[in-house]
XYZ file of C-alpha atoms in Angstrom:
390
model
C 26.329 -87.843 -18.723
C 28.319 -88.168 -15.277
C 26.854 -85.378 -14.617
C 23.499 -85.720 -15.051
C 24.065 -88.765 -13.024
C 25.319 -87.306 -10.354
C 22.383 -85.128 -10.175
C 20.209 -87.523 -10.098
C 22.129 -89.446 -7.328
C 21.607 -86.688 -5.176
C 17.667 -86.429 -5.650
C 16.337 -86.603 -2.308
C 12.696 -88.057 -3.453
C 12.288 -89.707 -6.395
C 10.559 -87.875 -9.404
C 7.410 -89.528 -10.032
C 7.419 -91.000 -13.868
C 4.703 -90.348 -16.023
C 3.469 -93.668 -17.370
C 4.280 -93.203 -21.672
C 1.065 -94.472 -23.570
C 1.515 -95.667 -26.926
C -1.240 -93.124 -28.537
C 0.184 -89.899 -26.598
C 2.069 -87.962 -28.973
C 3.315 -85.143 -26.821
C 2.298 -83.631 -23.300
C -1.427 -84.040 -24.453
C -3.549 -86.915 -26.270
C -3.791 -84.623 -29.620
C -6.824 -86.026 -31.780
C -5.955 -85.306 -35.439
C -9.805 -86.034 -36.703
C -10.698 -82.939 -39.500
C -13.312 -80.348 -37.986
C -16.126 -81.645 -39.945
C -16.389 -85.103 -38.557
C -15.318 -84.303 -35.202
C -18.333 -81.845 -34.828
C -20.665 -84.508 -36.890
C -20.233 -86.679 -33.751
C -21.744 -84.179 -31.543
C -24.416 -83.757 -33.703
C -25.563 -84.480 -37.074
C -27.496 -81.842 -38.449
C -28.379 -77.981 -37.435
C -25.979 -75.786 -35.388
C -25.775 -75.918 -31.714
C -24.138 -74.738 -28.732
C -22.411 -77.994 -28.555
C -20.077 -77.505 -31.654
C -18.408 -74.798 -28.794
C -16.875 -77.892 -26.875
C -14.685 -78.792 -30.721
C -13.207 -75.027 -30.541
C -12.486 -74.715 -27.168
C -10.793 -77.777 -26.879
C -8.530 -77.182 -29.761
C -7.568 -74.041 -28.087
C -6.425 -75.868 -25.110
C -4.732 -78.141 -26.694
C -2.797 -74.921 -28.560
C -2.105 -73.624 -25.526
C -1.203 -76.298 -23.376
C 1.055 -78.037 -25.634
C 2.217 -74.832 -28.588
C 4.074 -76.391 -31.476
C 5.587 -73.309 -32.804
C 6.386 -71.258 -29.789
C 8.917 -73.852 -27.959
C 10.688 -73.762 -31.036
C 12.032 -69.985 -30.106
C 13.909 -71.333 -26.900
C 16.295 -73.649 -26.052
C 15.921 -77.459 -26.908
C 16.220 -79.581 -23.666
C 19.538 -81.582 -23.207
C 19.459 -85.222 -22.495
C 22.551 -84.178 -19.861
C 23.896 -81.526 -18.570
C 26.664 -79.842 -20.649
C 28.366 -77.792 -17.324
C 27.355 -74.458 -19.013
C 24.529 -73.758 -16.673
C 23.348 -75.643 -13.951
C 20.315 -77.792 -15.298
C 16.891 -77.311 -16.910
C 15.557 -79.021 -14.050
C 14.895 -77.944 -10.678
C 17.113 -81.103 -8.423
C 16.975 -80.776 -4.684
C 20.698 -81.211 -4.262
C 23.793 -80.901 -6.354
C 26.928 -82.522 -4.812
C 29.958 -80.815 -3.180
C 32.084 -82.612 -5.931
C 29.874 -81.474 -8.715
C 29.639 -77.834 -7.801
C 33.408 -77.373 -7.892
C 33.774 -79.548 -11.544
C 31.217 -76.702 -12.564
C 33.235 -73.590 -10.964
C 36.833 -74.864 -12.852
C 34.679 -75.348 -15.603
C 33.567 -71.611 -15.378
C 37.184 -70.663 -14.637
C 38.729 -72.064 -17.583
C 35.657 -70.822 -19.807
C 35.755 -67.155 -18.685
C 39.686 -66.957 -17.670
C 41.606 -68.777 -20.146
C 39.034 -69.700 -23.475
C 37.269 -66.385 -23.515
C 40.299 -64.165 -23.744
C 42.058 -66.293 -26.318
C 38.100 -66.555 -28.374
C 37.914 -62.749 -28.153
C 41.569 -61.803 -29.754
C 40.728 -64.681 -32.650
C 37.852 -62.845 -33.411
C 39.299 -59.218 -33.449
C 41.884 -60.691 -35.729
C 39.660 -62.039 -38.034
C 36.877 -59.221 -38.125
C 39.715 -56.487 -38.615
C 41.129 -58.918 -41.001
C 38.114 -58.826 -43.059
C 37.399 -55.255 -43.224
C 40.996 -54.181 -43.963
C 41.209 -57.154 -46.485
C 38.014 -56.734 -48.440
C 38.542 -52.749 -48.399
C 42.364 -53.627 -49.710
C 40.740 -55.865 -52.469
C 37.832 -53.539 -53.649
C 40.892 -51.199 -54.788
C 41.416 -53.704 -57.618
C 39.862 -53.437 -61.265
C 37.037 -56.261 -61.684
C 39.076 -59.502 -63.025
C 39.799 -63.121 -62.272
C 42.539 -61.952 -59.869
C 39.975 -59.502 -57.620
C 37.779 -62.558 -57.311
C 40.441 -64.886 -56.725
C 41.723 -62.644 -53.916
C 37.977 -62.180 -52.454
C 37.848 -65.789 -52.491
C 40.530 -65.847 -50.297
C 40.156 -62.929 -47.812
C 36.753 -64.176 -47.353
C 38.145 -67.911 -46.849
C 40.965 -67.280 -44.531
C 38.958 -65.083 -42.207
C 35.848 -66.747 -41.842
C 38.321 -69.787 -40.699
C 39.872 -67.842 -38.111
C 36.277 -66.909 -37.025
C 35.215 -70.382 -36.529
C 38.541 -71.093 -34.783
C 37.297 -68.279 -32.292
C 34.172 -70.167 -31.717
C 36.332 -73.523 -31.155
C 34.380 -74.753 -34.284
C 34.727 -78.505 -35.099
C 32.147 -78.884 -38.296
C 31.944 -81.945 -40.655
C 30.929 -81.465 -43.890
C 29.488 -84.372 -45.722
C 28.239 -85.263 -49.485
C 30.733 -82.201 -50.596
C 30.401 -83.173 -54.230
C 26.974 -81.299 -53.769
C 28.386 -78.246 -52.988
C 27.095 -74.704 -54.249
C 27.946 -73.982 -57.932
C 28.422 -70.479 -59.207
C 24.949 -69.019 -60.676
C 23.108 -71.345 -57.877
C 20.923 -70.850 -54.737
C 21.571 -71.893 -51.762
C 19.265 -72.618 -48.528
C 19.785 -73.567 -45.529
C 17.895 -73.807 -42.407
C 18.695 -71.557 -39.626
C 19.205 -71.597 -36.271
C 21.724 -68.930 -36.019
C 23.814 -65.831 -37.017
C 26.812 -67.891 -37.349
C 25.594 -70.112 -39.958
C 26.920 -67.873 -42.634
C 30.431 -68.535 -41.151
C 29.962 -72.351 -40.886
C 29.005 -72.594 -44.484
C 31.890 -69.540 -46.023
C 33.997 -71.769 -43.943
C 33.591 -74.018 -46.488
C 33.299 -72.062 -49.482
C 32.203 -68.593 -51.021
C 29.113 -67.109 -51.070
C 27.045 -63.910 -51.974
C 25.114 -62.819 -49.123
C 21.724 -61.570 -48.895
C 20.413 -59.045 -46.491
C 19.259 -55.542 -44.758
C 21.727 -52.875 -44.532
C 22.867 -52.281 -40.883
C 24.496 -49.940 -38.594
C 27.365 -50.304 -36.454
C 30.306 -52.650 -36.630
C 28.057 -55.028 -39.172
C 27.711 -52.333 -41.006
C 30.788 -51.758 -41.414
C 31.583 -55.225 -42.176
C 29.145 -54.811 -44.957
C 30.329 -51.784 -46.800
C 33.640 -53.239 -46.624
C 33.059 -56.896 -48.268
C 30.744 -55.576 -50.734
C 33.465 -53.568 -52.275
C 35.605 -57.205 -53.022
C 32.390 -59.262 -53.630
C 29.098 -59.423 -55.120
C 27.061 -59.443 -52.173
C 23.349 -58.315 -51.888
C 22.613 -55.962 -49.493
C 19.135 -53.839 -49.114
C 17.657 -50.458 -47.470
C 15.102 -50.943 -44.878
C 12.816 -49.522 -47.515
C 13.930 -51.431 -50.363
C 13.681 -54.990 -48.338
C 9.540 -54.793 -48.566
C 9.447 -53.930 -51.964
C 9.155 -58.512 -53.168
C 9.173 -57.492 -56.905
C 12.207 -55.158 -56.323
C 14.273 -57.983 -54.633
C 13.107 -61.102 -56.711
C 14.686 -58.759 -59.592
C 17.668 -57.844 -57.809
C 18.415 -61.194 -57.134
C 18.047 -62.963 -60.500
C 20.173 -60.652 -61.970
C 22.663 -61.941 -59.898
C 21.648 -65.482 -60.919
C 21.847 -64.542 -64.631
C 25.789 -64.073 -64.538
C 26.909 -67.500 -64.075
C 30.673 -66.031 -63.180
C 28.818 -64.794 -59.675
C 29.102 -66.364 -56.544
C 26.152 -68.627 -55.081
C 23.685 -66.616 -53.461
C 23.495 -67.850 -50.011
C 19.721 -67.243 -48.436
C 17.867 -68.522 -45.315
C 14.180 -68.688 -46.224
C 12.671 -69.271 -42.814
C 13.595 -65.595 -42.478
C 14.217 -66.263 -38.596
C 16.042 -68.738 -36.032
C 14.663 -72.208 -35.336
C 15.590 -73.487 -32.195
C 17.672 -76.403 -34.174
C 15.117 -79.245 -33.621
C 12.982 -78.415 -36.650
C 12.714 -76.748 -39.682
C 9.541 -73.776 -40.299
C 7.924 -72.748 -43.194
C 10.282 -70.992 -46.139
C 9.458 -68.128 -47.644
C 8.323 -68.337 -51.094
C 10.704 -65.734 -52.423
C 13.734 -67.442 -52.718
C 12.173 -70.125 -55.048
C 10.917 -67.822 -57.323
C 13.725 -66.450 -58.889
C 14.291 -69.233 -60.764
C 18.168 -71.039 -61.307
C 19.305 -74.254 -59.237
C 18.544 -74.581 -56.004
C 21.546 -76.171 -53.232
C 19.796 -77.208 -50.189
C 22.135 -77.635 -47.101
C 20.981 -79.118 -43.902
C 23.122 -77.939 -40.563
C 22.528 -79.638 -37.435
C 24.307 -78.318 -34.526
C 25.586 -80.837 -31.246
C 23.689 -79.247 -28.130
C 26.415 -81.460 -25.975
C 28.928 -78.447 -26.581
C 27.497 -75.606 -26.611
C 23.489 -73.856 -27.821
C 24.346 -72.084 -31.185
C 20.343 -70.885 -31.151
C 19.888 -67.323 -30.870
C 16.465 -66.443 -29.282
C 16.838 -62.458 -30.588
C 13.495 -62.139 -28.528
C 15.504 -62.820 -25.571
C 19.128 -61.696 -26.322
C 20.577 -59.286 -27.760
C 23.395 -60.154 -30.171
C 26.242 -58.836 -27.492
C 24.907 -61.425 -25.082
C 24.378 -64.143 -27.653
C 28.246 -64.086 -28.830
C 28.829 -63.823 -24.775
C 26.892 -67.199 -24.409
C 28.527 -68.575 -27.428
C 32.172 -67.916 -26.765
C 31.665 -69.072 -23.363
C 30.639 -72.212 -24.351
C 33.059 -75.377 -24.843
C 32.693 -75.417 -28.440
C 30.365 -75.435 -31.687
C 30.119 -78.422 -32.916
C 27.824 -79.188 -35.959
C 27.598 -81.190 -39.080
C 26.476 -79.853 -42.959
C 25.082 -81.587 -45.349
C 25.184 -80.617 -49.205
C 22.198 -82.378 -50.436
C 21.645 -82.659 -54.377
C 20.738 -79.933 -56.463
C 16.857 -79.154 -56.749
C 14.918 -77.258 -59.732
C 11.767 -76.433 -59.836
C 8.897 -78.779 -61.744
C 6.759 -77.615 -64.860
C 3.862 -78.742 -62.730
C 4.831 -76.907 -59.663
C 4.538 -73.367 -57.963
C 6.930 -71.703 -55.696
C 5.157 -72.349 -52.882
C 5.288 -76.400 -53.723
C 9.132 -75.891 -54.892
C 9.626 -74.578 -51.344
C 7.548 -77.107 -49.290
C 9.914 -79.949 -50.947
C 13.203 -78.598 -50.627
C 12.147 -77.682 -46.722
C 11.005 -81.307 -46.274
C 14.396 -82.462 -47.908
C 16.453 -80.494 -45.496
C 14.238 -81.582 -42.531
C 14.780 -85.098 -43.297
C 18.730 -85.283 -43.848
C 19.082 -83.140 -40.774
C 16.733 -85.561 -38.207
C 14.565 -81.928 -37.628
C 10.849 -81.823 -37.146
C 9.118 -79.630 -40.236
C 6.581 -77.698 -39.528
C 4.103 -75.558 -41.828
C 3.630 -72.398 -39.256
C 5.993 -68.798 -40.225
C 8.879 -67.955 -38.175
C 7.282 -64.710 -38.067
C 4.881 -65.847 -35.315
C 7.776 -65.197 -33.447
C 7.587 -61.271 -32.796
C 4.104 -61.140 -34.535
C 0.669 -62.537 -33.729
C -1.701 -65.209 -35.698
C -2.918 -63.362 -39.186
C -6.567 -62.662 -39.091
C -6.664 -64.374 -42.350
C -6.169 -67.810 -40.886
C -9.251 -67.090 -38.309
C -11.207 -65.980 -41.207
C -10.265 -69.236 -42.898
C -11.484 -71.789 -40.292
C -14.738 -69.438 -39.992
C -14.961 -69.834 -43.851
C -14.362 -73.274 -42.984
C -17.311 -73.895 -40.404
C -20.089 -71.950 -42.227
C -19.321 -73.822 -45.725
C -20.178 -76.906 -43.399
C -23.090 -75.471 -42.070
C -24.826 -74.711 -45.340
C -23.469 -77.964 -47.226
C -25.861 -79.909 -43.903
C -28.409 -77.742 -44.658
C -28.543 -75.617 -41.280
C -29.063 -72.434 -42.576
C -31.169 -71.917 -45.542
């Protein structure tokens, strides 16, 4: 905050303030009024050129003001953090400022960076010689008790590499063996914040490279679900991988992110109705990260994961807070997709996160034709039910 006020101080001119109306909700006047009586009060009865002006405007108003793609970058800081110079373009920055932000740089890059790097060398080699070590065993109560606490003790030492400081609330709630859990996502390192805590299985595509080994390594001491490229589109062959995990009540939680990409950890997008239809309890954990210390959000359409854990160790620290909410099942009277929208809103609401309906897939991938088609469907239903064409 001295910051920020120090940039301010040193404004030259004075940013003009936009006068806040009570009926704005956002950088545009949105008007929420369904298609059908908007274009009834252009005109009441046959089609004309007119009903145009109702599509056009609500493609402005998409593109001026996009819900879903400012979610895949960086939330704006109410101050400056000292990590990078400012999300907004200030005429001046003070003598006195510029060198807090270069000893600030110093001690990041010199001194925390260094000592972040050999943490998490210790604690990745750790895992893979540790898990490898404990695979060697015959399946038993002591081979899980030991996986339990490979996979405990180095996921710590991982989040001390990050500088982690997480509070975990409502713990009584916690993950039970045979269970679900879901979380919303904002980054890789979520899976760390939460086995920091406790065990889980994870679920996920096979990779290459170091993760890969990681993988092959920890599966051998635990349960964990990993799929081929191939095997990852095949829904009916992963819904049935995954419940018989949930069968065996001596298994770990399965541990699952159903918005299938990262949010920008100001909201919460629509979950994948997979997950919920495997059946079993459901854990829903909320994790809110402090944007004061450090961005945890990984914009993978930006960054590759090399920079990402560059921008992350760099920073002062992670700092977030989990939430075990109460279990969930799924209603008699309900369908996955229903089981899904209530968890979501759940999560959205102990967090403090905006939830939206749109896919995280909109991120690398364009608007399905189907949801054209629908509004089209939508329009011409309208047009016959007014009589316009006969």
């Amino acid at each position: 905050q001295w910051a920020t006020i120090r940039l301010q101080k040193g404004v030259r001119r004075p940013q003009p303030r936009v006068p806040q109306t009570p009926t704005a909700n956002g950088i545009i006047e949105r008007d929420e009024t369904p298609m059908e009586k908007e274009i009834a009060r252009l005109h009441r009865a046959d089609f004309e050129f007119s009903h145009i002006f109702y599509f056009c405007r609500k493609g402005f108003e998409a593109i001026v003001e996009d819900e879903v793609t400012q979610r895949f970058s960086s939330e704006e800081l109410l101050s400056w953090n000292l990590l990078t110079r400012t999300n907004v373009n200030f005429h001046y920055i003070s003598v006195r400022l510029t060198v807090v932000w270069v000893v600030g740089v110093i001690v990041r890059y010199c001194f925390l960076l260094p000592l972040r790097f050999t943490l998490a060398a210790i604690g990745i080699t750790s895992m893979i010689v540790g898990t490898t070590a404990v695979g060697q065993l015959p399946n038993g109560s002591v081979k899980n008790y030991l996986s339990e606490v490979v996979h405990l003790t180095c996921s710590r030492i991982l989040v001390r590499a990050l500088s982690g400081t997480i509070h975990y609330h409502n713990k009584e709630n916690r993950p039970q063996k045979g269970g679900i859990c879901v979380a919303n996502h904002t980054s890789p390192i979520d899976a760390i914040i939460l086995t920091n805590d406790g065990c889980y299985a994870m679920v996920g595509q096979v990779h290459g490279g170091l993760m890969g080994v990681i993988q092959r390594a920890t599966v051998k001491a635990c349960p964990h679900v990993w799929f081929e490229r191939s095997e990852i589109k095949d829904r009916h062959l992963v819904t049935k991988r995954l419940r018989e995990h949930v069968a065996d009540k001596n298994k770990l939680p399965i541990l699952i992110f159903p918005e299938g990409t990262c949010i920008n950890n100001t909201s919460v997008m629509m979950f994948k109705k997979g997950s919920f239809e495997i059946g079993g309890t459901i854990y829903p954990v909320a994790i809110k990260y402090d944007p004061q210390f450090g961005d945890a959000f990984w914009n993978s359409s930006k960054y590759n994961i090399v920079s990402y854990l560059l921008r992350i160790m760099t920073s002062w620290a992670i700092v977030c807070n989990v939430w075990y909410l109460p279990p969930m099942v799924r209603k008699e009277d309900e369908d996955a997709v229903q089981f899904a929208n209530r968890v979501r809103s759940a999560i959205a609401r102990q967090g403090g996160l905006t939830e939206l309906p749109w896919d995280g897939g909109l991120k690398r991938a364009k608007v399905k034709d189907t949801f054209k088609e629908e509004q089209q469907k939508n329009y011409s239903k309208m047009l016959v039910r007014n009589g316009s064409i006969g």
